[in-house]
Coordinates of C-alpha atoms in Angstrom, one line a residue:
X1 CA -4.3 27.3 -165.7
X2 CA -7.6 26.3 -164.7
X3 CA -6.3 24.0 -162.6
X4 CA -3.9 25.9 -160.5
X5 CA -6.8 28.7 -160.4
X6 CA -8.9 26.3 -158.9
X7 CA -5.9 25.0 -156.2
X8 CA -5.1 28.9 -155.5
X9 CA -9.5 29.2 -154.5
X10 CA -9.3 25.6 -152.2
X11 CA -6.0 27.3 -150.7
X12 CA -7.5 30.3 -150.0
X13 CA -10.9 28.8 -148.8
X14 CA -8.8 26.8 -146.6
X15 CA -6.8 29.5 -145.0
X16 CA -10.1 30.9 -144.4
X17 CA -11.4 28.3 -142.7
X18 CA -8.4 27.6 -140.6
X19 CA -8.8 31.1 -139.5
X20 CA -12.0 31.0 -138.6
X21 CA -11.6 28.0 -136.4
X22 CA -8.2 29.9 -135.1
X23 CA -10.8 32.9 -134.3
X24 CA -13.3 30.5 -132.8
X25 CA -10.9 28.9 -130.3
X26 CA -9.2 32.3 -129.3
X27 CA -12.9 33.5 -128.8
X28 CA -14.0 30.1 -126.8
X29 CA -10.5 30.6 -124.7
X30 CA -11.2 33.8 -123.9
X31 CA -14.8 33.2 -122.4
X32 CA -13.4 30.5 -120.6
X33 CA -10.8 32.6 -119.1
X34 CA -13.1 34.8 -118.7
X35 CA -15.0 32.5 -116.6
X36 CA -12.5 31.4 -114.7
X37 CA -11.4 35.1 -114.0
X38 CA -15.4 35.3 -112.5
X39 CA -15.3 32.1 -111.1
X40 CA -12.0 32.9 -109.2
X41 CA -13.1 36.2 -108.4
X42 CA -16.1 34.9 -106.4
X43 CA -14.0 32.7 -104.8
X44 CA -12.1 35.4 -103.6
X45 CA -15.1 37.3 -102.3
X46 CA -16.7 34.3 -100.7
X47 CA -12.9 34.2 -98.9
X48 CA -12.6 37.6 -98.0
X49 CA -16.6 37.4 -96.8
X50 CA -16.0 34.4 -94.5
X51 CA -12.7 36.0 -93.2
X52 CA -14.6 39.0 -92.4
X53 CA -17.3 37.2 -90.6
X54 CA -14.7 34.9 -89.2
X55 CA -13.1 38.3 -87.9
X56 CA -16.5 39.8 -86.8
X57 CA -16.9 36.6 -84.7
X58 CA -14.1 37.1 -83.3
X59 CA -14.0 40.3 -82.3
X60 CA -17.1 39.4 -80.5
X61 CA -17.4 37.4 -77.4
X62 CA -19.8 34.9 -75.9
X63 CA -19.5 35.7 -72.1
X64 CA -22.1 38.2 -71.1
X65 CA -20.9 41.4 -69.5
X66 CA -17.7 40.9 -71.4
X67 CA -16.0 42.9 -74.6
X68 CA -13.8 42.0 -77.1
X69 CA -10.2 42.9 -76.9
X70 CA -10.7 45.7 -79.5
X71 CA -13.7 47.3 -77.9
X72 CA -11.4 47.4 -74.5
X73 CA -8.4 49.0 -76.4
X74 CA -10.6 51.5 -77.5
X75 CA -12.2 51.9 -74.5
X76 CA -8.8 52.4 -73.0
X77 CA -7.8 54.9 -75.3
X78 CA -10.8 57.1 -74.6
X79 CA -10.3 57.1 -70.9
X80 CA -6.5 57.8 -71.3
X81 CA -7.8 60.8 -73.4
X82 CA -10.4 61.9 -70.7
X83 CA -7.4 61.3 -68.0
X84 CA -5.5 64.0 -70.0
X85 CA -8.2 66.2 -70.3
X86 CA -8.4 65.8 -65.9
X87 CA -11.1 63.3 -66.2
X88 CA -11.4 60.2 -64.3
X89 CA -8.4 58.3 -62.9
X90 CA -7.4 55.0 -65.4
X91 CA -6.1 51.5 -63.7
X92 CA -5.5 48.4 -65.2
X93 CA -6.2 44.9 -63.6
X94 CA -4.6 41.4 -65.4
X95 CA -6.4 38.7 -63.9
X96 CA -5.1 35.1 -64.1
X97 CA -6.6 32.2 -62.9
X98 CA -4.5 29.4 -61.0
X99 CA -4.1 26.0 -62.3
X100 CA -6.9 26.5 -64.4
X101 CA -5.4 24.0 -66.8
X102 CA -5.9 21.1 -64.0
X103 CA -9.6 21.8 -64.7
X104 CA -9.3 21.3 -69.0
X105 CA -6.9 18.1 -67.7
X106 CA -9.2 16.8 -65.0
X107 CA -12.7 17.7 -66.4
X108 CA -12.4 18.4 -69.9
X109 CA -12.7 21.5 -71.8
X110 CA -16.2 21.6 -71.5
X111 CA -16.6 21.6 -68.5
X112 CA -13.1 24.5 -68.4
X113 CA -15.4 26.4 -70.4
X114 CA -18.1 26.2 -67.7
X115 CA -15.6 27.2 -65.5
X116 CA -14.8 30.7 -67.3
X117 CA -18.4 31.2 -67.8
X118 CA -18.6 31.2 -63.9
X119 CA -15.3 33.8 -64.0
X120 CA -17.1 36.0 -65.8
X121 CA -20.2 36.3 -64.1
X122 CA -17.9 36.7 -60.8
X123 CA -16.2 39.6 -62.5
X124 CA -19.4 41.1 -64.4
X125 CA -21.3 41.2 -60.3
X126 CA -18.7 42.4 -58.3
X127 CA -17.1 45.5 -60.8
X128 CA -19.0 48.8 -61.0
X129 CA -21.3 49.8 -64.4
X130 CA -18.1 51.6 -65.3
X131 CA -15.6 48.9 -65.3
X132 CA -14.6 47.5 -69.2
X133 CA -13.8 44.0 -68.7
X134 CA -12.6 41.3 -71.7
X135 CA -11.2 37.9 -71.7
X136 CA -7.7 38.5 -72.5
X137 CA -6.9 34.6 -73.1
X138 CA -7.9 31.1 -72.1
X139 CA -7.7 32.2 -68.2
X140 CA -6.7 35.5 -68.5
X141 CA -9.2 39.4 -68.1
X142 CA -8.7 42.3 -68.6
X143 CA -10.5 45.3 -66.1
X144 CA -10.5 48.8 -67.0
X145 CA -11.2 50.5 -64.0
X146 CA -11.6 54.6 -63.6
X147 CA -10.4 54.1 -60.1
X148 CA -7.2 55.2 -58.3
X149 CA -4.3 53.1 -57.6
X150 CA -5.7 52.5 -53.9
X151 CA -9.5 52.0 -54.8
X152 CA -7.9 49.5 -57.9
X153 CA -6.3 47.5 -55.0
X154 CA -9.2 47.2 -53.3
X155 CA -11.3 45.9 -55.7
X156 CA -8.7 43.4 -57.1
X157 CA -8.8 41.9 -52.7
X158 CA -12.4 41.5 -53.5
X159 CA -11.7 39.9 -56.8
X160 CA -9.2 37.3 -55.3
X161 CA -11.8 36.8 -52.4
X162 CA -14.5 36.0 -55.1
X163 CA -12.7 34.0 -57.7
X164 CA -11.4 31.8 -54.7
X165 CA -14.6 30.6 -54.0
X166 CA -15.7 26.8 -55.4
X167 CA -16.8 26.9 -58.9
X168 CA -19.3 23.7 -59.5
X169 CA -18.2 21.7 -62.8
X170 CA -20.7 18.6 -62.4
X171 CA -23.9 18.1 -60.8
X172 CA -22.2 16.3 -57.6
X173 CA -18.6 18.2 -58.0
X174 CA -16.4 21.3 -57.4
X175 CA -13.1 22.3 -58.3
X176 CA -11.3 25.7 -56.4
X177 CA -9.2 27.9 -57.9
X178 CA -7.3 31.0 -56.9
X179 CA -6.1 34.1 -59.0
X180 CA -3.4 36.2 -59.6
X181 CA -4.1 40.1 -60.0
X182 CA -1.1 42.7 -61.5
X183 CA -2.2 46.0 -61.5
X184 CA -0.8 49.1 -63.1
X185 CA -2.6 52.5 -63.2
X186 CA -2.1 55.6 -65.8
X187 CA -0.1 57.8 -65.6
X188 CA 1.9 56.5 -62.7
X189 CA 2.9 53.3 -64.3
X190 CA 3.3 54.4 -67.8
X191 CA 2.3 55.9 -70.7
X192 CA -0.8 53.9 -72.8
X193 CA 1.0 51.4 -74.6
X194 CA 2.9 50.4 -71.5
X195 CA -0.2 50.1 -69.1
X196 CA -1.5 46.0 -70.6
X197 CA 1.9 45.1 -70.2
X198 CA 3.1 46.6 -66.7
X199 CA -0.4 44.7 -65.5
X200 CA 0.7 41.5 -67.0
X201 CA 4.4 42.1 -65.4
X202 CA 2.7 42.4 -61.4
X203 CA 0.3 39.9 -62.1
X204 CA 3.6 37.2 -63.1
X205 CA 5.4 38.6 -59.9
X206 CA 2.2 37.2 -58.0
X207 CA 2.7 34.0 -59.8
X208 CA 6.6 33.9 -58.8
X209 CA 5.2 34.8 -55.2
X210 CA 2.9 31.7 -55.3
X211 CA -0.5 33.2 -56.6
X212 CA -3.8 34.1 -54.5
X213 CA -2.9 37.7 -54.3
X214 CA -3.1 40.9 -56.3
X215 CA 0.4 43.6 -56.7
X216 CA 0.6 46.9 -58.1
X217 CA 3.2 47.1 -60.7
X218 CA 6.8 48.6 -59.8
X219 CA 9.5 49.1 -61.9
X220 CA 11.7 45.8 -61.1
X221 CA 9.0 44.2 -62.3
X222 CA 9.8 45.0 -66.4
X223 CA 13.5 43.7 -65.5
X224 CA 12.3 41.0 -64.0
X225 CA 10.3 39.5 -66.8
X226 CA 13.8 39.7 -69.1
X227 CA 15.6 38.0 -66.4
X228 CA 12.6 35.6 -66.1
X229 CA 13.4 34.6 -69.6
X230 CA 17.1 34.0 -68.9
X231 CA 16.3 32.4 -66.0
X232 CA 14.0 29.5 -67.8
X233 CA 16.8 29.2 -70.7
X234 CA 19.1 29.0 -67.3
X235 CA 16.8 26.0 -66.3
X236 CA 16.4 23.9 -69.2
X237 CA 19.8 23.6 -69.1
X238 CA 19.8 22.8 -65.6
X239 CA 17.6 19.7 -66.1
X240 CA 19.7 18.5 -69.1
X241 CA 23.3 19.0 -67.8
X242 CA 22.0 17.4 -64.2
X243 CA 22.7 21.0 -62.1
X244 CA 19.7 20.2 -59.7
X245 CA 20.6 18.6 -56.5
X246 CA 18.0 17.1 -53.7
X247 CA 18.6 18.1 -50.0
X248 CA 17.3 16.4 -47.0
X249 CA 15.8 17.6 -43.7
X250 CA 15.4 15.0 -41.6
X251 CA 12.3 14.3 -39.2
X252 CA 12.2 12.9 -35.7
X253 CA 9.9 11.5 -33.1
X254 CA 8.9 13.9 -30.7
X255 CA 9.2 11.7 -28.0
X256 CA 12.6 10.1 -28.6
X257 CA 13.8 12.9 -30.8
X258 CA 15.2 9.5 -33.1
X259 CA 15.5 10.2 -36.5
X260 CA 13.3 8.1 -38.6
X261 CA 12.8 9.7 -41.6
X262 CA 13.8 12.4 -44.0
X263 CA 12.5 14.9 -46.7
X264 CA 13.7 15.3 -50.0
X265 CA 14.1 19.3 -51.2
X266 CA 14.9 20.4 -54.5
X267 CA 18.0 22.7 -54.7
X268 CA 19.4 24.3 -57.8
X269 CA 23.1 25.5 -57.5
X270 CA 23.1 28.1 -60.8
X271 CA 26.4 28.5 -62.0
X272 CA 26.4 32.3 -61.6
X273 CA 23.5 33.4 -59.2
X274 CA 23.9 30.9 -56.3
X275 CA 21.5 28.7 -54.9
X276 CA 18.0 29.3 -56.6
X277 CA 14.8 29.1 -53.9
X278 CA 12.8 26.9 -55.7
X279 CA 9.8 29.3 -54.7
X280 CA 11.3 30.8 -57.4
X281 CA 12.0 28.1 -60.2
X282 CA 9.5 25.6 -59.0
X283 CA 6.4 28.1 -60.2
X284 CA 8.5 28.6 -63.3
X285 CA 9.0 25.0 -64.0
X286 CA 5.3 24.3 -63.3
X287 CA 4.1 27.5 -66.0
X288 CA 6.7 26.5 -68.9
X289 CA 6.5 22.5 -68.9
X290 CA 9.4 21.3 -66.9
X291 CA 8.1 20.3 -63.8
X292 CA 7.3 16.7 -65.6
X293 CA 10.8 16.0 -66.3
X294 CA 12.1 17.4 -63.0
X295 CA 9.5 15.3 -61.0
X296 CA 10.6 12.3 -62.9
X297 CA 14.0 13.1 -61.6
X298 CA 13.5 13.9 -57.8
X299 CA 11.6 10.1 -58.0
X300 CA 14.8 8.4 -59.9
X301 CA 17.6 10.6 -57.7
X302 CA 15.7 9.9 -54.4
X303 CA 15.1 5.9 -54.9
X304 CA 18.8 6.0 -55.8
X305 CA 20.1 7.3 -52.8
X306 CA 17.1 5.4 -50.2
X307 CA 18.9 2.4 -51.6
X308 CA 22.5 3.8 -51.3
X309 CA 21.5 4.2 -48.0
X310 CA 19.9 1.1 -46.8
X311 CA 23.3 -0.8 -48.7
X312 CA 25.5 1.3 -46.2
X313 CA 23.0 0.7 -43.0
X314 CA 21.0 3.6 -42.5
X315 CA 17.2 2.6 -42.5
X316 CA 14.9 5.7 -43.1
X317 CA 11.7 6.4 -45.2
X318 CA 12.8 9.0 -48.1
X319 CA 10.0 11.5 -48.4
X320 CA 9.3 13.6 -51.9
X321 CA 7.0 15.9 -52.7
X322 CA 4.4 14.6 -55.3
X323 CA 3.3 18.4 -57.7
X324 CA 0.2 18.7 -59.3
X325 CA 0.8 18.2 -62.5
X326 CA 2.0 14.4 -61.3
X327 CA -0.7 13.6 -59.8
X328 CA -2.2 14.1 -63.0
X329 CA -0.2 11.6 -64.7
X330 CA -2.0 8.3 -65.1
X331 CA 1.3 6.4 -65.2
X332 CA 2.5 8.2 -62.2
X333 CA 2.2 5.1 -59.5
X334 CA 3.8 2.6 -62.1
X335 CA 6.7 4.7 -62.4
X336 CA 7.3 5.0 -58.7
X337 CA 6.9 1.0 -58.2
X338 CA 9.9 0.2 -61.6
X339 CA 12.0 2.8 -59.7
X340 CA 11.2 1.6 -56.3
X341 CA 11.7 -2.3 -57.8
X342 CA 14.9 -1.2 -59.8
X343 CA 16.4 0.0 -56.6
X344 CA 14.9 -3.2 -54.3
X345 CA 13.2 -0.8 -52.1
X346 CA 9.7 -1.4 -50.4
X347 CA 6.6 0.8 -51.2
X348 CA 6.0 1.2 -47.7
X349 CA 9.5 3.0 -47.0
X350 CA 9.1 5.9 -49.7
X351 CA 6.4 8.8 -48.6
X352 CA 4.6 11.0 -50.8
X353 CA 3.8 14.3 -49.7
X354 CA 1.0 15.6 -51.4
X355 CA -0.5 18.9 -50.7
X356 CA -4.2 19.5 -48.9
X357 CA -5.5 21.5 -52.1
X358 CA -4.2 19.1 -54.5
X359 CA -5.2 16.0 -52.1
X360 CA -9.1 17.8 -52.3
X361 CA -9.7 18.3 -56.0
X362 CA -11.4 15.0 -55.9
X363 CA -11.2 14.7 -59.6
X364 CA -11.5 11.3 -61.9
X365 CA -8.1 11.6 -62.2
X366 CA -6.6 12.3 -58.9
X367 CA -9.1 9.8 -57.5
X368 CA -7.7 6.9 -59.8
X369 CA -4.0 8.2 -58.8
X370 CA -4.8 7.7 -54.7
X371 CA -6.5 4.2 -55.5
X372 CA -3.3 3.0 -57.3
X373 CA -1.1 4.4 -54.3
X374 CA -3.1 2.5 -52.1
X375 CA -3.0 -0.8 -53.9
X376 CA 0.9 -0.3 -54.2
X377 CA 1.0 -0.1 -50.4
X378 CA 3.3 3.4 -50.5
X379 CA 3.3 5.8 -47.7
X380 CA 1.3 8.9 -48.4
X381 CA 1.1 12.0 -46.0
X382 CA -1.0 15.5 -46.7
X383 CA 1.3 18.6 -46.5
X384 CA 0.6 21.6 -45.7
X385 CA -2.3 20.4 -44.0
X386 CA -4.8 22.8 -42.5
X387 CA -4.9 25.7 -44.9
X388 CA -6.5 24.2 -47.3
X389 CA -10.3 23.4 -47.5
X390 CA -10.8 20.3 -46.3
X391 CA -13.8 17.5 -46.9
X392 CA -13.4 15.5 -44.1
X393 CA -15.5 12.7 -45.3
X394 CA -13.3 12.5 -48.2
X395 CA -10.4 12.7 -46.3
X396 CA -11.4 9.3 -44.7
X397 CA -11.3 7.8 -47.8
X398 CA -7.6 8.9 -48.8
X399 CA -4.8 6.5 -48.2
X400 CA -3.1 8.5 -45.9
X401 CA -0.7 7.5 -43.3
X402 CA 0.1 11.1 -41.9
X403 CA -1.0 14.5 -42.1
X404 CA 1.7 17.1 -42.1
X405 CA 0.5 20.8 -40.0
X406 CA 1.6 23.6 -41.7
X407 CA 4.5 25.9 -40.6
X408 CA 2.5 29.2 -40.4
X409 CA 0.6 27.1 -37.5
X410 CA 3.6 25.8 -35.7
X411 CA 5.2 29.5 -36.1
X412 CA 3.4 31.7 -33.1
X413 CA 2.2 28.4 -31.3
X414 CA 4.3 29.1 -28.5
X415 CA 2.0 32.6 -27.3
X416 CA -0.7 32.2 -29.8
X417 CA -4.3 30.7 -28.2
X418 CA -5.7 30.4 -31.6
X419 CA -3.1 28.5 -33.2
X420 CA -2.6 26.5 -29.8
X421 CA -6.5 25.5 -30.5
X422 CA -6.1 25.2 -34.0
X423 CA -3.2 22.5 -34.1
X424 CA -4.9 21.0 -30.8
X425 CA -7.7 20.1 -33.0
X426 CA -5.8 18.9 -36.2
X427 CA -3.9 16.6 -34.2
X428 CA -7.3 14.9 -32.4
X429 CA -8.8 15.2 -36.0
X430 CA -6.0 12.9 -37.2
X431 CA -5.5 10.7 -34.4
X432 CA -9.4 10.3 -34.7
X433 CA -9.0 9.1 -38.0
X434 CA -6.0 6.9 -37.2
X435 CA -3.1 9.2 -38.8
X436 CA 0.0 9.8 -37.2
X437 CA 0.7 14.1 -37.2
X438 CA 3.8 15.5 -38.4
X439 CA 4.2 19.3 -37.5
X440 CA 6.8 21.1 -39.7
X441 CA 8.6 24.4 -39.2
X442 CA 9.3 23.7 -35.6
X443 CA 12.6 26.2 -34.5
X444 CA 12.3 27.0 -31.0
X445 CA 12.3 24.2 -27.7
X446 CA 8.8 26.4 -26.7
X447 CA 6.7 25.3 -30.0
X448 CA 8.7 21.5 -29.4
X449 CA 7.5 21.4 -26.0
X450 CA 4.0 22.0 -27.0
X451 CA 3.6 20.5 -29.9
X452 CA 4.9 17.2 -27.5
X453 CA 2.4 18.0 -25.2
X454 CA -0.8 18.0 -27.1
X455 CA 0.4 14.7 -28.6
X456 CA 2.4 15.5 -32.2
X457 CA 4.0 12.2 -33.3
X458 CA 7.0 14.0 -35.6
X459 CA 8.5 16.8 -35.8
X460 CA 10.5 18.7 -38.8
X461 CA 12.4 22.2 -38.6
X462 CA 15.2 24.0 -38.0
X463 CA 15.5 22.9 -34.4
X464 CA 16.8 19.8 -35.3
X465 CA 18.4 20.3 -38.7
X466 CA 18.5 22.3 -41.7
X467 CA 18.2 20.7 -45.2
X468 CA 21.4 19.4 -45.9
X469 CA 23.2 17.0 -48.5
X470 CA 23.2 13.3 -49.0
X471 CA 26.8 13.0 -48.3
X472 CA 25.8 15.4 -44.9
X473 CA 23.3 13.5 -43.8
X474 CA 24.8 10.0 -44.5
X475 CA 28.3 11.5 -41.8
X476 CA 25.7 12.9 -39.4
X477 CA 23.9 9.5 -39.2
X478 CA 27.1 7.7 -38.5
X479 CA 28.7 9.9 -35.9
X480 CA 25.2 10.4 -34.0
X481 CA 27.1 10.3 -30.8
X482 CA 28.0 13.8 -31.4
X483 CA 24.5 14.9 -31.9
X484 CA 22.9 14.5 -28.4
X485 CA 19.5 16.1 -29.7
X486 CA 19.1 13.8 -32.7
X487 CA 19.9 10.9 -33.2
X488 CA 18.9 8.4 -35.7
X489 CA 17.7 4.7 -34.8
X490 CA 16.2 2.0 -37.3
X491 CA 14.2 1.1 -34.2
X492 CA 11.5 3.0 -34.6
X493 CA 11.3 2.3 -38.6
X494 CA 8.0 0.9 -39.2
X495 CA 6.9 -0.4 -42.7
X496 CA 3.6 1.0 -44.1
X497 CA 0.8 -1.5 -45.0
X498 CA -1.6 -1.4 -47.4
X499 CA -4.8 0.0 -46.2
X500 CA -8.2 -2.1 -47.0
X501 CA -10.5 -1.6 -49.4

């Protein structure tokens, strides 16, 4: 009895102590949840105290003279208010730069940054006390202006003025940039919610225009950005399935009138809308990516037919035109010589045009570009020449065989003094520095006679001949007989040499 009394108290004694060790774990877990619960919590607040600070730094901004996008949409909403109330007039500008992203490319993003700094004091000194301005993106402001649709315009002329002028990235260079302005004013152009985006919609139909401008919103302009986007889906698939064609327009001497060479012009057939100006879907290309793949294109397609040419007897030089974004490309000049090489064609018989603004960056990169053109011997020639803003001491260093005179010259040449003077000089200019002077645009026998008078050694327009196809060209070249005005000749084909060092 005793014994099983004294099993009963070691039972119970153990229970208890089996509790109490039960107790003192649940009690131990507890505080270390507990812990954990604190610890966890002050995670959380440290998160939610960096996120605010992250999103007070945000909301602020670095530029002087500049808001943050919040600040401006408040600042917008007040004046819509006052506008309401017959206060001041409300307009909206949408400023874009140009190409800025050949300055991030070129310089770095440093130095981009530099760049927008410069922007912004532009903007900050030439707006009133009571214009709201923020940086709406990497190159993109925002102006609120209580100004008129008319005194809006005005200032946005002055802003494309401004922002045109040279901004200095390094101690010893410049880079130039233009703008594009959209404008859209309250409560002509919609209600508040509308007025950002109508901005945004004029300053993309100055892109599609070719930039350097400002335009007030209009209506089209919201269809237009829908059919903008069907119109990019349109092109992708035009580069995959292989709907872009190249025409060619043909130039001549403008002694002989003997065709010696011819241009190479992007054409897009669309399935439904027709030919496509490629002042339309060249700028698109260029904003959305696809430039790169069409440029690598117009080199393969035009090496391709040069040699299909030269194999059926037809000796010209095949021109392209060389974008910005290609010149960019470090592996731009070997590409050209394998496709040139693939198709046994000789660097000296393929020209590429290159346009003055892009030919005067003078960056690192465009620099090493022109010195690997002019080791490979290829023919280069400066379009558009002469509305640009030319360094003539750099332009003696380029490795150019040509310089090409803008159309808008050639155009009034015929009753114009200035422009007479004007192309008078560019053609000394280049004959000065040994280049031979192409003058494009020429469609009347008035601007052919002059342009032959004060020396021109090609000419290009529709005088002579529209752009036309491969296959057109290649049956025009073999019946020349029936072309009295043009003919083509190999004669006067002359290989390009490499230029010394």
């Amino acid at each position: 009895m005793q014994a099983n009394s004294g099993l009963s108290l070691w039972s119970n004694q153990s229970m208890l102590l089996a509790g109490l060790a039960l107790a003192s774990l649940l009690i131990v877990g507890l505080g270390l949840l507990f812990w954990r619960q604190q610890r966890a919590g002050r995670r959380m607040a440290a998160s939610l105290e960096a996120m605010t600070s992250l999103f007070q730094e945000a909301s602020r901004t670095e530029l002087p003279g500049l808001v943050a996008r919040t600040q401006f949409d408040a600042a917008l909403d007040t004046a819509v208010q006052r506008s309401d109330n017959g206060g001041l007039p409300v307009s909206v500008l949408f400023v874009n730069l140009d190409d800025f992203s050949s300055v991030n490319d070129s310089y770095g993003f440093h130095d981009g940054d530099e760049v927008i700094a410069q922007v912004a004091q532009r903007l900050s000194a030439l707006v009133g006390s009571g214009t709201v301005i923020s940086r709406m993106g990497g190159d993109e402001f925002l102006l609120l202006l209580p100004a008129t649709v008319e005194q809006a315009c005005a200032v946005a002329t002055r802003l494309v003025e401004a922002l045109g002028q040279a901004y200095r990235v390094k101690p010893r260079g410049e880079v130039v940039l233009g703008c594009s302005i959209g404008i859209a004013a309250y409560p002509q152009h919609g209600a508040r919610p509308q007025l950002v985006a109508h901005a945004n919609a004029a300053m993309r139909a100055v892109k599609l225009a070719g930039g350097g401008a400002c335009m007030v919103f209009e209506p089209r302009m919201a269809v237009d950005n829908r059919e903008q986007a069907e119109l990019l889906q349109d092109l992708r698939l035009a580069v995959a399935n292989g709907e872009l064609e190249l025409f060619y327009q043909p130039k001549v001497d403008a002694r002989s009138l003997q065709i010696t060479a011819a241009e190479a012009l992007l054409r897009w057939h669309h399935p439904k809308r027709g030919m496509v100006s490629p002042a339309v879907f060249i700028p698109l290309a260029e904003r959305h990516g696809l430039i790169g793949p069409i440029g690598n294109w117009v080199i393969a397609d035009a090496c391709r037919q040069a040699a299909q040419w030269r194999d059926s007897g037809l000796r010209m030089r095949v021109a392209i035109n060389i974008s910005p974004y290609q010149m960019r490309q470090d592996d731009l000049v070997e590409r050209l010589q394998q496709t040139l090489a693939q198709h046994k064609l000789q660097p000296g018989r393929f020209t590429c045009e290159i346009t003055e603004s892009v030919a005067m960056e003078d960056t690192q990169v465009t620099r090493r570009t022109f010195a690997k053109m002019r080791q490979a011997g290829l023919h280069v020639s400066i379009d558009d020449f002469g509305v640009g803003q030319t360094s003539l001491s750099y332009l003696r260093r380029l490795p150019a065989a040509e310089l090409k005179i803008d159309a808008s010259f050639v155009q009034d040449l015929a009753f114009n003094l200035d422009s007479r003077s004007i192309v008078d000089a560019l053609v000394r200019l280049a004959h000065a520095l040994g280049l031979r002077v192409v003058a494009e645009g020429v469609e009347t026998e008035a601007q052919r006679d002059v342009l032959v008078a004060m020396g021109c050694d090609e000419l290009q327009g529709y005088l002579f001949a529209r752009p036309m196809s491969a296959r057109a060209l290649a049956l025009w070249a073999l019946d020349d007989g029936q072309r009295p005005d043009a003919q083509f000749r190999s004669s006067l084909f002359q290989d390009t040499a490499p230029l010394p060092e």
